[in-house]
Amino acid sequence: MILGPMKKNVENRGYGFGTFQGVYTPSILTIIGVVMYLRFGWMLGNVGLTTSLIIVTVGSLITFLTGLSISALATNMRMKGGGAYFMLSRSFGVEAGAAMGLPLALAQAIGVSFYIAGFSEALVNSSLPHVGTWDPRLVGFATLLILAVVSTVSADIALKSQYFIMGAIAFSLVSFFMGSAPSSLTAASPENLPAPLGFWPVFAVFFPAVTGILSGVGMSGDLKNPARSIPLGTIAAVLTGYAIYMSIPIFLSIYVSDSAILRTDTMIFTKCAKWTFPILLGVWAATLSSAVGSFLCAPRVFQALARDRILPRAFARGWGKTDDPRFGSFCCFGIAAVCLWLGDINAIAPVLTMFNLSTYALLNLSAALESAMGNPSWRPTFKVKAPFSFLGFILCVIAMFMISPGWTFVALGMETFIFWIVKRRALTARWGDMRTGLWVALARAAMFKLDGMKHDLRNWRPDVLAFTELPVKSSDVIDLSRAISGGRGMVTLASIVPKAAGLPGRIEELSEILRSAAAKKRLDAFVRVLASDDPFATMYTLVHAYGFGPFVPDTVLVGVPMKEPRLISISALASFIAERRRSAVFVRERLQTEPSDGKSAVDRIDVWWRGQNQNGPFMLSLASLIVQSAVRKTRIRLCQIAETGISVTDTRKILDDFLLSSRVEADVHVLPHDPAKSPTKVIAEVSVDAKYTFIGLRAPQKDAPPETYADYFRQLREDTASLPSAVFALAAEGVDFKRIYRE
């Protein structure tokens, strides 16, 4: 990581705090909490000195790597209020920012009640005269009221009060480091001695002690120069906390060697110190400092969420020149007061830790992806290599699941639900984020990977280039495109408009009209609108040249109106598609709408099979895809007219054996050969009630004039005019669609 010159990236606003008061102080005082006083001896007694130091190092490493990622993000954007929420929403979008920011703000508001409850109990249970008779809940409410008034009136006063708290904690540490081994200690009886715990249970208890850097980051909107203060203050707080936390187990191991005593005596810290009262003062100060940090941070996140229209507008208002979020402070006070009134809410404490860890994880992932993609917009003055941030992300995820898999899923479930709610609101962000760049990077990697792989029919899905008209008068092309793609295949909707309509800005407007028409039919498709006075020449160009890398359309879908006057042009297009080794699908406009009588009729797709070319397997593949995406139950019926000299029974057996060996669910319908009727007349009679009727086209003759194929197409269209929807298909030459059904 490289710390470059840090320039101011925002104008002064809010309180204009510096690094020490605005970031370092709230961060270090949230890191140094009651776990240090009450659980370090317990940790040492359970796992020993070496493992204790490893636990401290691993926990601090996660926080340190997250601090590096936060520093990189903070120096790459114009930081405003909201801290971690602001960073995530500007990286992953408003939905992801809200999914992390709202639970985090609620966790901080609820955390205020935890810290105050801890302070009240520690005060009432102390040896001070008279306080033992006080009601801890009343002490908590009084403390909360004082803290709320100070924090709401002025964050400057609240943070300056932290200096006294910092002094008390420093005094307690001096007392501990000047201490000595207690003269007399009594261990618990063997029958009451709990068994030692392993690495992960102890790590789960310790890890919250090294979280806390978000308290400083949460003051981002009140910093004079966030680009300088956030990196310096955050990293300095993490390193200070690490130095203190590494020293305490060493001194404790010198003072007390009996692991049983360390494991059972939570007040061993006070018994080893030179003076007892500074330790008690430190415990009280640590709980109050964490409460102050959370009370200052949560309202500012609420305010940032409201300014992005996620919370009600009332939360967005700021008071005075310093833009104090008083409405958010009142809300934070209310949440903390309710939690204090409820009493024991320890059961939900683990999920609050998970909210912090999941936020850490996403901050690391954001910095890792930004660095890996290397977009021109990624220009942090605090540079961190992508592997460091990605390691932080991995460690956060591992820590979450090792601490509590159950609570991890609860936290992720709540965050996913919030993401879904905000997504449904379809908020339009006023800023850009990295999601487009991320998808481009993933698409690029996938395309190069696919381009180097051998094409396998086993994974075949049609890549459809569908031509439709504007305005969209008939939805047949869009309906069939959606049916055969099923939300999984690739579809491009193309429309050719006269040059007179292709004025600047008009093409974008027409593209949006076509995109809306596709969206109404729930079709995910790319849209291309081109201006040309020769539409068929432009269609040739698209068939020949459209595509990118491995994504080249292999199936061309064209709508054929019943009164299409340009059959010669359509026939010439079919010949061109065949020459380009593409499959052609012509859908004739639908004669009738879907049944609306409310009956539960079973829809049917008729596939007319000859078995002598690739048309049959190709059409069966399309029909199978339609069945997969159909909302209502739909059956495939494989139809065939028995050839001269072959009985109906033998033909049926051939089709039954084929369906059995290819594992295709379909009905079979075989008709005897009738020389008096043309095959297309038979098709028109048999499939008159089918939803789709697939009919294979003969391949155009290379040397024959277009008029010959146009006459064939005209006769086919006229013979099948009574069908509700006819689909004429011509499989690409050289593609063995039969292989799909041989594997």
XYZ file of C-alpha atoms in Angstrom:
743
model
C 0.000 0.000 0.000
C 1.210 3.507 -0.835
C 0.158 6.657 0.924
C 0.300 9.444 -1.606
C -0.250 13.150 -1.154
C -3.682 13.685 0.339
C -5.516 16.655 -1.051
C -8.788 17.934 0.230
C -11.529 16.216 -1.724
C -14.409 18.153 -0.221
C -15.184 21.622 0.934
C -15.397 22.270 4.659
C -18.787 21.516 6.191
C -20.256 20.222 9.418
C -17.978 20.689 12.405
C -14.727 20.476 10.478
C -13.106 18.022 12.902
C -9.494 17.072 12.465
C -7.921 13.618 12.444
C -7.410 13.223 16.185
C -10.783 14.461 17.399
C -12.945 13.291 14.507
C -11.527 9.851 13.668
C -8.798 8.614 15.983
C -10.539 9.365 19.279
C -13.936 7.743 18.567
C -12.230 4.798 16.850
C -9.699 3.944 19.549
C -12.227 4.453 22.342
C -14.690 2.099 20.643
C -11.938 -0.472 20.075
C -10.804 -0.373 23.693
C -13.864 -1.629 25.519
C -14.948 -3.756 28.445
C -13.720 -6.959 26.751
C -10.200 -5.818 27.518
C -10.937 -5.499 31.221
C -13.216 -8.477 31.779
C -12.291 -11.101 29.165
C -8.552 -10.967 28.492
C -7.740 -13.054 31.551
C -10.486 -15.507 30.570
C -9.010 -15.751 27.055
C -5.510 -16.347 28.407
C -6.765 -19.018 30.804
C -8.565 -20.899 28.037
C -6.033 -20.960 25.202
C -2.711 -19.856 26.692
C -0.367 -17.011 25.803
C 0.708 -18.064 22.306
C -2.806 -18.726 21.048
C -4.056 -15.544 22.727
C -1.504 -13.528 20.772
C -2.545 -15.320 17.573
C -6.204 -14.493 18.250
C -5.336 -10.839 18.839
C -3.244 -10.773 15.663
C -5.871 -12.420 13.460
C -8.661 -10.202 14.785
C -6.564 -7.075 14.416
C -5.461 -8.166 10.932
C -9.091 -8.249 9.788
C -9.652 -4.758 11.157
C -6.338 -3.511 9.735
C -7.085 -4.808 6.231
C -10.546 -3.281 6.437
C -8.954 -0.020 7.521
C -6.736 -0.109 4.434
C -9.750 -0.696 2.189
C -11.682 2.107 3.887
C -8.717 4.412 3.397
C -8.529 3.626 -0.311
C -12.256 4.186 -0.783
C -12.268 7.396 1.246
C -9.475 8.916 -0.839
C -11.178 8.053 -4.125
C -14.487 9.851 -3.619
C -15.877 13.117 -2.354
C -16.899 11.901 1.073
C -20.133 13.147 2.586
C -22.065 12.061 5.649
C -22.906 8.437 6.260
C -19.503 6.813 6.612
C -19.567 3.168 5.538
C -23.046 3.551 4.020
C -21.853 6.387 1.796
C -18.879 4.340 0.576
C -20.919 1.220 -0.168
C -23.793 3.032 -1.879
C -21.337 4.862 -4.158
C -19.575 1.591 -4.968
C -22.300 -1.065 -5.200
C -25.371 1.131 -5.611
C -28.068 2.470 -3.328
C -29.622 -0.979 -2.786
C -26.457 -2.560 -1.400
C -25.658 0.585 0.565
C -29.081 0.527 2.206
C -28.857 -3.222 2.869
C -25.699 -2.630 4.895
C -26.193 0.921 6.130
C -29.648 0.585 7.677
C -28.877 -2.557 9.751
C -25.557 -1.018 10.763
C -27.236 2.180 11.977
C -29.842 0.176 13.887
C -27.083 -1.992 15.370
C -25.260 1.134 16.551
C -28.460 2.556 18.057
C -29.190 -0.717 19.853
C -25.535 -0.932 20.847
C -25.934 2.308 22.806
C -28.293 0.470 25.169
C -25.832 -2.419 25.546
C -22.997 -0.102 26.512
C -25.125 1.940 28.908
C -26.525 -1.217 30.520
C -22.960 -2.438 31.014
C -21.975 0.878 32.554
C -24.990 0.841 34.909
C -24.325 -2.686 36.130
C -20.617 -2.011 36.598
C -21.384 1.155 38.579
C -24.068 -0.406 40.794
C -21.933 -3.495 41.504
C -18.866 -1.442 42.410
C -17.622 -0.923 45.946
C -18.538 2.769 45.966
C -20.676 3.752 48.962
C -24.457 4.010 48.516
C -24.522 3.149 44.786
C -25.269 -0.488 45.511
C -28.871 0.429 46.316
C -29.476 2.212 43.030
C -31.713 0.706 40.344
C -29.508 -0.158 37.325
C -32.354 0.603 34.921
C -32.870 4.115 36.339
C -29.121 4.701 36.211
C -29.210 3.609 32.581
C -32.049 5.960 31.656
C -30.350 8.879 33.409
C -27.064 8.124 31.639
C -28.812 7.826 28.277
C -30.593 11.142 28.788
C -27.361 12.976 29.626
C -25.532 11.360 26.728
C -28.391 12.184 24.321
C -28.550 15.830 25.366
C -24.800 16.319 25.002
C -24.571 14.484 21.661
C -27.654 16.163 20.189
C -26.747 19.699 21.232
C -23.149 19.508 20.032
C -21.018 16.694 18.674
C -18.020 18.878 19.462
C -18.806 18.786 23.189
C -19.467 15.050 23.026
C -16.135 14.345 21.346
C -14.228 16.649 23.681
C -15.733 14.773 26.613
C -14.080 11.720 25.114
C -10.714 13.214 26.051
C -11.567 12.754 29.732
C -12.667 9.194 28.991
C -9.433 8.582 27.119
C -7.505 9.917 30.086
C -9.358 7.560 32.441
C -8.601 4.564 30.216
C -4.964 5.582 29.898
C -4.734 5.915 33.697
C -6.211 2.426 34.114
C -3.665 0.957 31.692
C -0.811 2.643 33.546
C -2.133 1.145 36.776
C -2.259 -2.309 35.174
C 1.198 -2.196 33.595
C 2.660 -0.971 36.925
C 0.953 -3.837 38.757
C 2.291 -7.106 40.081
C 1.227 -10.654 40.904
C -1.637 -10.719 43.450
C -0.604 -11.909 46.885
C -3.428 -14.395 47.331
C -5.754 -15.902 44.755
C -8.172 -18.763 45.156
C -9.156 -20.925 42.209
C -12.580 -22.446 41.808
C -13.059 -25.982 43.061
C -12.353 -28.653 40.404
C -16.007 -29.682 40.195
C -17.002 -26.075 39.409
C -14.142 -25.447 36.996
C -15.348 -25.111 33.384
C -13.473 -27.011 30.693
C -11.101 -24.934 28.544
C -12.551 -23.668 25.268
C -10.891 -23.847 21.864
C -9.683 -21.247 19.393
C -12.936 -20.272 17.659
C -15.208 -19.979 20.713
C -12.611 -17.718 22.334
C -12.114 -15.795 19.091
C -15.868 -15.210 18.917
C -15.824 -13.572 22.344
C -12.698 -11.538 21.637
C -13.360 -10.306 18.106
C -15.901 -7.570 18.975
C -13.060 -5.965 20.937
C -11.209 -5.050 17.729
C -14.219 -3.738 15.829
C -14.954 -0.076 16.216
C -13.282 1.712 13.335
C -16.675 2.504 11.809
C -17.293 4.980 14.643
C -14.605 7.240 13.251
C -15.584 6.642 9.638
C -19.177 7.516 10.554
C -18.080 11.094 11.277
C -17.110 11.560 7.599
C -19.591 14.393 7.055
C -18.116 16.417 9.936
C -14.444 16.122 9.007
C -12.424 19.028 7.692
C -10.538 16.781 5.265
C -11.889 13.212 5.131
C -9.292 12.109 2.582
C -6.572 12.768 5.125
C -8.305 12.140 8.426
C -9.972 8.790 7.682
C -6.808 6.927 6.584
C -4.530 8.384 9.258
C -7.024 8.223 12.116
C -8.306 4.746 11.287
C -4.930 3.070 10.763
C -3.461 4.800 13.826
C -6.367 3.601 15.992
C -6.008 0.006 14.759
C -2.256 -0.046 15.382
C -2.657 1.541 18.821
C -5.277 -1.012 19.791
C -3.097 -3.858 18.507
C -0.099 -2.699 20.550
C -2.199 -2.494 23.734
C -3.942 -5.820 23.130
C -0.673 -7.642 22.471
C 0.858 -6.272 25.671
C -1.950 -7.166 28.080
C -1.804 -11.003 27.680
C 1.965 -10.897 28.126
C 1.713 -8.932 31.376
C -1.177 -11.082 32.612
C 0.825 -14.258 31.985
C 3.636 -12.778 34.075
C 1.305 -11.764 36.901
C -0.785 -14.967 37.038
C 0.368 -18.415 35.902
C -2.656 -20.436 37.061
C -4.959 -20.904 34.048
C -7.840 -22.007 36.298
C -7.816 -18.654 38.098
C -7.587 -16.739 34.822
C -10.479 -18.725 33.426
C -12.845 -18.100 36.333
C -11.937 -14.717 37.813
C -13.310 -12.000 35.521
C -11.953 -9.264 37.830
C -8.356 -10.476 37.645
C -7.490 -7.220 35.901
C -8.255 -5.227 39.039
C -6.356 -7.646 41.306
C -3.171 -7.338 39.269
C -3.254 -3.546 38.961
C -1.267 -1.259 41.216
C -4.441 0.672 42.083
C -7.930 -0.799 41.892
C -10.019 2.324 41.395
C -8.442 3.354 38.052
C -9.448 -0.042 36.646
C -13.055 0.476 37.717
C -12.900 3.975 36.281
C -11.530 2.497 33.042
C -14.389 -0.004 32.799
C -16.950 2.780 33.231
C -15.101 5.003 30.771
C -14.820 2.235 28.168
C -18.550 1.548 28.190
C -19.423 5.240 28.035
C -16.972 5.926 25.205
C -18.483 3.169 23.089
C -21.962 4.541 23.787
C -20.923 8.074 22.790
C -19.294 6.830 19.565
C -22.377 4.870 18.552
C -24.732 7.727 19.482
C -22.797 10.126 17.286
C -22.510 7.716 14.360
C -26.012 6.223 14.040
C -27.932 9.526 13.508
C -25.526 10.536 10.753
C -26.140 7.284 8.910
C -29.905 7.823 9.291
C -29.443 11.298 7.835
C -27.449 10.006 4.859
C -30.042 7.288 4.194
C -32.825 9.882 4.205
C -30.950 12.173 1.830
C -30.782 9.262 -0.594
C -34.583 8.847 -0.177
C -34.362 5.512 1.634
C -35.745 6.831 4.948
C -38.423 9.524 5.425
C -37.377 13.083 4.578
C -37.599 14.182 8.212
C -34.346 12.333 8.935
C -32.544 14.294 6.207
C -32.872 17.678 7.898
C -29.809 19.155 9.564
C -29.841 21.836 12.268
C -27.573 24.845 12.347
C -24.360 25.553 10.508
C -22.993 22.198 11.618
C -25.900 20.254 10.057
C -26.652 18.280 13.236
C -28.961 15.288 12.562
C -31.223 15.916 15.545
C -34.153 13.916 14.225
C -31.832 10.938 13.869
C -30.568 11.571 17.389
C -34.127 11.508 18.739
C -34.696 8.235 16.906
C -31.468 6.781 18.294
C -32.504 7.870 21.784
C -35.905 6.213 21.348
C -34.410 2.920 20.163
C -31.895 2.838 23.008
C -34.572 3.757 25.580
C -36.872 0.972 24.394
C -34.031 -1.538 24.566
C -33.146 -0.409 28.093
C -36.786 -0.733 29.111
C -37.015 -4.238 27.637
C -34.062 -5.265 29.738
C -32.260 -8.434 28.650
C -31.634 -8.194 24.897
C -28.365 -10.131 24.959
C -29.959 -12.760 22.707
C -29.704 -10.468 19.677
C -26.154 -9.305 20.422
C -24.510 -11.762 17.964
C -26.487 -10.475 14.996
C -25.236 -6.950 15.714
C -21.669 -8.225 15.421
C -22.614 -9.848 12.103
C -23.887 -6.522 10.766
C -20.480 -5.010 11.504
C -18.623 -7.931 9.953
C -20.761 -8.044 6.813
C -20.154 -4.318 6.370
C -16.420 -4.901 6.792
C -16.593 -7.695 4.216
C -18.350 -5.559 1.619
C -15.989 -2.622 2.155
C -13.046 -4.943 1.525
C -14.713 -6.455 -1.523
C -15.494 -3.015 -2.908
C -11.878 -1.874 -2.661
C -10.621 -5.197 -4.064
C -12.890 -5.055 -7.108
C -12.204 -1.382 -7.776
C -8.467 -2.015 -7.653
C -8.657 -5.188 -9.757
C -10.787 -3.573 -12.479
C -8.516 -0.546 -12.657
C -11.120 1.822 -14.096
C -9.921 5.364 -14.875
C -12.214 6.595 -12.084
C -10.216 4.587 -9.511
C -7.556 7.098 -8.436
C -7.177 6.812 -4.650
C -4.338 8.724 -3.065
C -4.086 5.900 -0.516
C -3.255 2.938 -2.734
C -3.916 -0.644 -1.652
C -3.239 -3.707 -3.775
C -6.323 -5.787 -4.588
C -5.031 -9.000 -2.894
C -4.868 -7.247 0.497
C -8.475 -6.093 0.296
C -9.625 -9.445 -1.036
C -7.851 -11.193 1.854
C -9.750 -8.917 4.237
C -13.020 -9.932 2.570
C -12.221 -13.656 2.864
C -11.202 -13.336 6.521
C -14.412 -11.447 7.346
C -16.559 -14.148 5.772
C -14.634 -16.913 7.549
C -14.917 -15.088 10.870
C -18.681 -14.654 10.452
C -19.313 -18.340 9.887
C -16.852 -19.506 12.534
C -18.345 -17.199 15.165
C -21.953 -18.199 14.492
C -23.273 -19.703 11.244
C -26.860 -19.312 12.424
C -26.615 -15.621 13.213
C -24.650 -15.103 9.997
C -27.584 -16.384 7.973
C -29.994 -14.284 10.039
C -27.976 -11.128 9.337
C -27.561 -11.937 5.645
C -31.274 -12.704 5.395
C -32.222 -9.350 6.897
C -29.789 -7.513 4.625
C -31.101 -9.370 1.577
C -34.666 -8.453 2.517
C -33.757 -4.757 2.799
C -31.928 -4.971 -0.543
C -35.074 -6.442 -2.123
C -37.344 -3.774 -0.632
C -35.133 -0.916 -1.863
C -34.744 -2.606 -5.251
C -38.532 -2.753 -5.648
C -38.752 0.979 -5.007
C -36.609 1.511 -8.125
C -34.808 4.550 -6.735
C -32.796 6.481 -9.292
C -29.351 7.274 -7.928
C -27.822 10.638 -8.649
C -24.361 9.125 -8.865
C -22.535 6.425 -10.770
C -21.195 3.272 -9.178
C -18.912 0.435 -10.167
C -21.601 -2.116 -10.999
C -21.408 -1.425 -14.732
C -17.642 -1.823 -14.684
C -17.955 -5.010 -12.649
C -20.409 -6.576 -15.090
C -18.230 -5.508 -18.023
C -15.210 -7.162 -16.414
C -17.149 -10.364 -15.740
C -18.614 -10.372 -19.252
C -15.172 -9.839 -20.771
C -13.689 -12.726 -18.806
C -16.604 -14.993 -19.736
C -16.440 -14.074 -23.413
C -12.727 -14.778 -23.702
C -13.231 -18.060 -21.861
C -16.067 -19.075 -24.174
C -14.175 -17.947 -27.255
C -11.428 -20.428 -26.473
C -13.785 -23.342 -25.859
C -15.061 -25.784 -28.441
C -18.741 -25.298 -29.254
C -20.776 -28.195 -27.885
C -24.349 -28.892 -28.985
C -24.980 -30.394 -25.559
C -25.238 -26.818 -24.223
C -27.007 -25.395 -27.259
C -29.550 -22.651 -26.886
C -30.594 -20.445 -29.764
C -28.889 -17.069 -30.000
C -31.763 -15.249 -31.670
C -31.674 -12.252 -33.978
C -35.359 -11.311 -34.269
C -36.634 -8.714 -36.734
C -39.791 -6.814 -35.839
C -41.486 -3.650 -37.008
C -41.950 -0.285 -35.349
C -44.440 0.578 -34.123
C -45.063 -2.948 -32.883
C -48.396 -3.919 -34.462
C -48.145 -7.645 -33.760
C -46.411 -9.302 -30.810
C -45.869 -12.670 -32.531
C -42.115 -12.205 -32.954
C -41.664 -10.993 -29.376
C -43.881 -13.759 -27.984
C -41.996 -16.500 -29.818
C -38.626 -14.972 -28.903
C -39.545 -15.005 -25.228
C -40.932 -18.531 -25.464
C -37.829 -20.080 -27.010
C -35.356 -18.060 -24.929
C -37.109 -18.768 -21.637
C -35.139 -16.064 -19.853
C -31.922 -18.009 -20.472
C -31.041 -17.608 -24.135
C -29.724 -14.559 -25.972
C -32.184 -12.452 -27.957
C -31.627 -9.313 -30.014
C -34.680 -7.418 -31.233
C -33.849 -5.489 -34.394
C -36.011 -3.043 -36.288
C -35.311 -1.148 -39.494
C -36.983 2.253 -39.826
C -36.918 4.726 -42.744
C -34.045 7.182 -42.800
C -36.494 10.008 -42.304
C -37.252 8.581 -38.857
C -33.594 8.210 -37.964
C -33.047 11.774 -36.822
C -30.625 12.410 -33.942
C -32.295 11.356 -30.725
C -35.166 9.652 -32.543
C -33.313 6.324 -32.752
C -32.870 6.337 -28.965
C -36.571 7.101 -28.545
C -37.583 4.260 -30.876
C -35.167 1.918 -29.112
C -36.842 2.720 -25.817
C -40.271 2.029 -27.359
C -39.080 -1.381 -28.563
C -37.411 -2.079 -25.220
C -40.665 -1.250 -23.405
C -42.631 -3.552 -25.719
C -40.229 -6.375 -24.877
C -40.422 -5.619 -21.152
C -44.232 -5.814 -21.226
C -43.857 -9.345 -22.567
C -41.178 -10.119 -19.942
C -38.563 -10.601 -22.649
C -34.946 -9.829 -21.780
C -33.465 -8.697 -25.073
C -30.874 -6.432 -26.591
C -32.417 -3.790 -28.841
C -31.041 -2.443 -32.113
C -32.897 0.146 -34.205
C -31.302 1.152 -37.511
C -32.359 3.712 -40.115
C -32.329 2.637 -43.757
C -34.397 3.089 -46.900
C -33.507 -0.465 -47.947
C -34.597 -2.609 -44.985
C -33.744 -5.966 -46.544
C -30.196 -4.882 -47.385
C -29.777 -3.817 -43.758
C -31.195 -7.148 -42.616
C -28.574 -8.908 -44.752
C -25.881 -6.821 -43.096
C -27.082 -7.697 -39.605
C -27.365 -11.409 -40.408
C -23.853 -11.357 -41.838
C -22.027 -9.126 -39.352
C -23.999 -8.748 -36.118
C -22.446 -10.285 -33.017
C -19.404 -10.023 -30.823
C -16.831 -12.652 -29.893
C -18.535 -15.993 -29.229
C -21.977 -14.375 -29.181
C -23.032 -14.495 -32.824
C -26.722 -15.139 -33.575
C -27.275 -18.631 -34.951
C -31.049 -18.313 -35.370
C -32.779 -15.568 -37.360
C -36.448 -14.978 -36.523
C -38.624 -13.033 -38.961
C -42.311 -12.201 -38.810
C -44.376 -12.921 -41.917
C -47.693 -11.017 -42.167
C -50.584 -12.792 -43.854
C -50.666 -10.170 -46.619
C -46.934 -9.731 -47.045
C -46.476 -8.450 -50.613
C -42.693 -8.902 -50.757
C -42.424 -12.674 -50.756
C -39.530 -12.554 -53.192
C -37.535 -10.457 -50.698
C -38.485 -12.840 -47.872
C -37.430 -15.810 -49.999
C -34.141 -14.161 -50.900
C -33.535 -13.502 -47.196
C -34.175 -17.186 -46.423
C -31.601 -18.163 -49.052
C -29.083 -15.700 -47.621
C -29.630 -16.997 -44.059
C -29.077 -20.556 -45.280
C -25.882 -19.539 -47.100
C -24.575 -17.954 -43.896
C -25.160 -21.294 -42.090
C -27.755 -19.796 -39.784
C -31.084 -21.330 -38.841
C -34.151 -19.462 -40.086
C -37.501 -19.238 -38.309
C -40.466 -17.492 -39.939
C -43.505 -16.941 -37.727
C -46.772 -16.137 -39.437
C -49.010 -13.700 -37.603
C -51.445 -15.223 -35.118
C -55.052 -15.539 -36.215
C -56.659 -15.717 -32.788
C -55.880 -14.778 -29.229
C -55.380 -17.099 -26.304
C -58.561 -18.739 -24.916
C -60.241 -16.472 -22.388
C -63.091 -18.703 -21.218
C -61.279 -19.643 -18.009
C -61.110 -23.336 -18.878
C -58.001 -25.271 -17.871
C -57.282 -26.438 -21.414
C -53.920 -28.082 -22.038
C -51.902 -26.125 -24.598
C -50.256 -28.097 -27.345
C -47.348 -27.606 -29.718
C -47.402 -29.659 -32.906
C -44.057 -30.513 -34.482
C -44.384 -31.996 -37.961
C -41.627 -34.539 -38.394
C -40.089 -35.980 -41.513
C -36.871 -37.351 -40.050
C -34.857 -37.024 -43.251
C -33.098 -33.755 -42.398
C -32.160 -31.563 -39.430
C -35.412 -29.589 -39.397
C -37.192 -32.093 -37.136
C -34.605 -32.133 -34.298
C -34.218 -28.353 -34.600
C -37.977 -27.757 -34.305
C -38.257 -30.279 -31.459
C -35.518 -28.377 -29.597
C -37.401 -25.105 -30.008
C -40.649 -26.729 -28.879
C -38.919 -28.186 -25.800
C -37.631 -24.734 -24.866
C -41.140 -23.298 -25.208
C -42.501 -25.997 -22.896
C -39.837 -25.186 -20.279
C -40.805 -21.507 -20.208
C -44.575 -21.992 -20.495
C -46.698 -20.767 -17.589
C -49.486 -23.236 -18.259
C -49.043 -26.957 -18.794
C -48.055 -27.488 -22.405
C -47.597 -30.745 -24.312
C -45.582 -31.491 -27.417
C -47.186 -33.630 -30.095
C -44.855 -35.182 -32.639
C -46.814 -35.535 -35.872
C -45.876 -37.381 -39.033
C -47.517 -38.509 -42.237
C -46.454 -42.066 -42.922
C -44.354 -42.371 -46.041
C -45.390 -44.483 -48.987
C -44.747 -48.135 -48.241
C -44.414 -47.692 -44.460
C -47.350 -48.485 -42.209
C -48.749 -46.193 -39.549
C -47.815 -48.761 -36.882
C -44.190 -48.942 -37.999
C -43.941 -45.165 -38.196
C -45.390 -44.802 -34.713
C -42.906 -47.357 -33.343
C -40.009 -45.450 -34.891
C -41.175 -42.234 -33.244
C -41.880 -43.947 -29.900
C -38.412 -45.508 -29.889
C -36.859 -42.146 -30.717
C -38.694 -40.374 -27.883
C -37.798 -43.150 -25.432
C -34.101 -43.138 -26.306
C -33.893 -39.335 -26.327
C -35.841 -38.931 -23.042
C -38.314 -36.475 -24.579
C -41.844 -36.260 -23.218
C -44.194 -35.963 -26.178
C -47.288 -37.501 -27.670
C -47.186 -39.190 -31.066
C -49.716 -38.712 -33.833
C -49.215 -40.575 -37.126
C -51.483 -40.286 -40.156
C -51.612 -42.530 -43.195
C -50.369 -41.231 -46.496
C -53.226 -39.823 -48.603
C -52.213 -39.134 -52.218
C -55.364 -37.057 -52.692
C -54.280 -34.430 -50.150
C -51.144 -32.361 -50.040
C -49.150 -32.661 -46.783
C -49.763 -29.000 -45.958
C -53.524 -29.450 -46.289
C -53.322 -32.365 -43.832
C -51.270 -30.252 -41.448
C -53.867 -27.472 -41.596
C -56.657 -29.881 -40.687
C -54.854 -31.742 -37.879
C -53.188 -28.786 -36.123
C -56.054 -26.329 -36.301
C -56.270 -26.174 -32.471
C -52.529 -26.125 -31.682
C -50.931 -23.128 -29.990
C -47.887 -23.377 -32.255
C -47.458 -25.535 -35.338
C -43.850 -26.108 -36.409
C -43.413 -26.942 -40.082
C -40.061 -27.626 -41.701
C -39.011 -25.685 -44.781
C -37.176 -27.225 -47.666
C -33.753 -25.746 -48.319
C -33.540 -23.165 -51.127
C -31.846 -24.425 -54.282
C -28.621 -22.567 -54.876
C -29.062 -21.968 -58.610
C -32.833 -21.475 -58.613
C -34.232 -17.947 -59.030
C -35.820 -16.331 -55.925
C -39.238 -16.498 -57.588
C -39.180 -20.307 -57.359
C -38.767 -20.315 -53.590
C -41.256 -17.453 -53.293
C -43.897 -19.552 -55.067
C -43.194 -22.435 -52.656
C -43.435 -20.113 -49.664
C -46.671 -18.554 -50.973
C -48.317 -21.935 -51.402
C -47.204 -23.049 -47.937
C -48.596 -19.889 -46.389
C -51.923 -20.194 -48.165
C -52.360 -23.885 -47.271
C -51.762 -23.198 -43.572
C -53.814 -20.000 -43.403
C -56.327 -21.619 -41.045
C -53.720 -22.431 -38.384
C -53.735 -20.147 -35.309
C -49.966 -19.727 -35.462
C -47.626 -21.334 -37.960
C -43.857 -21.414 -37.488
C -41.763 -22.325 -40.531
C -38.259 -23.501 -39.669
C -35.129 -24.197 -41.676
C -32.219 -25.683 -39.716
C -28.718 -24.420 -40.382
C -26.721 -26.492 -42.821
C -23.804 -28.287 -41.216
C -25.254 -28.301 -37.679
C -26.084 -31.808 -36.460
C -29.102 -31.118 -34.237
C -29.725 -34.868 -34.044
C -26.710 -35.088 -31.734
C -28.711 -33.320 -29.033
C -30.971 -36.373 -28.879
C -28.265 -38.998 -29.204
C -26.545 -38.084 -25.915
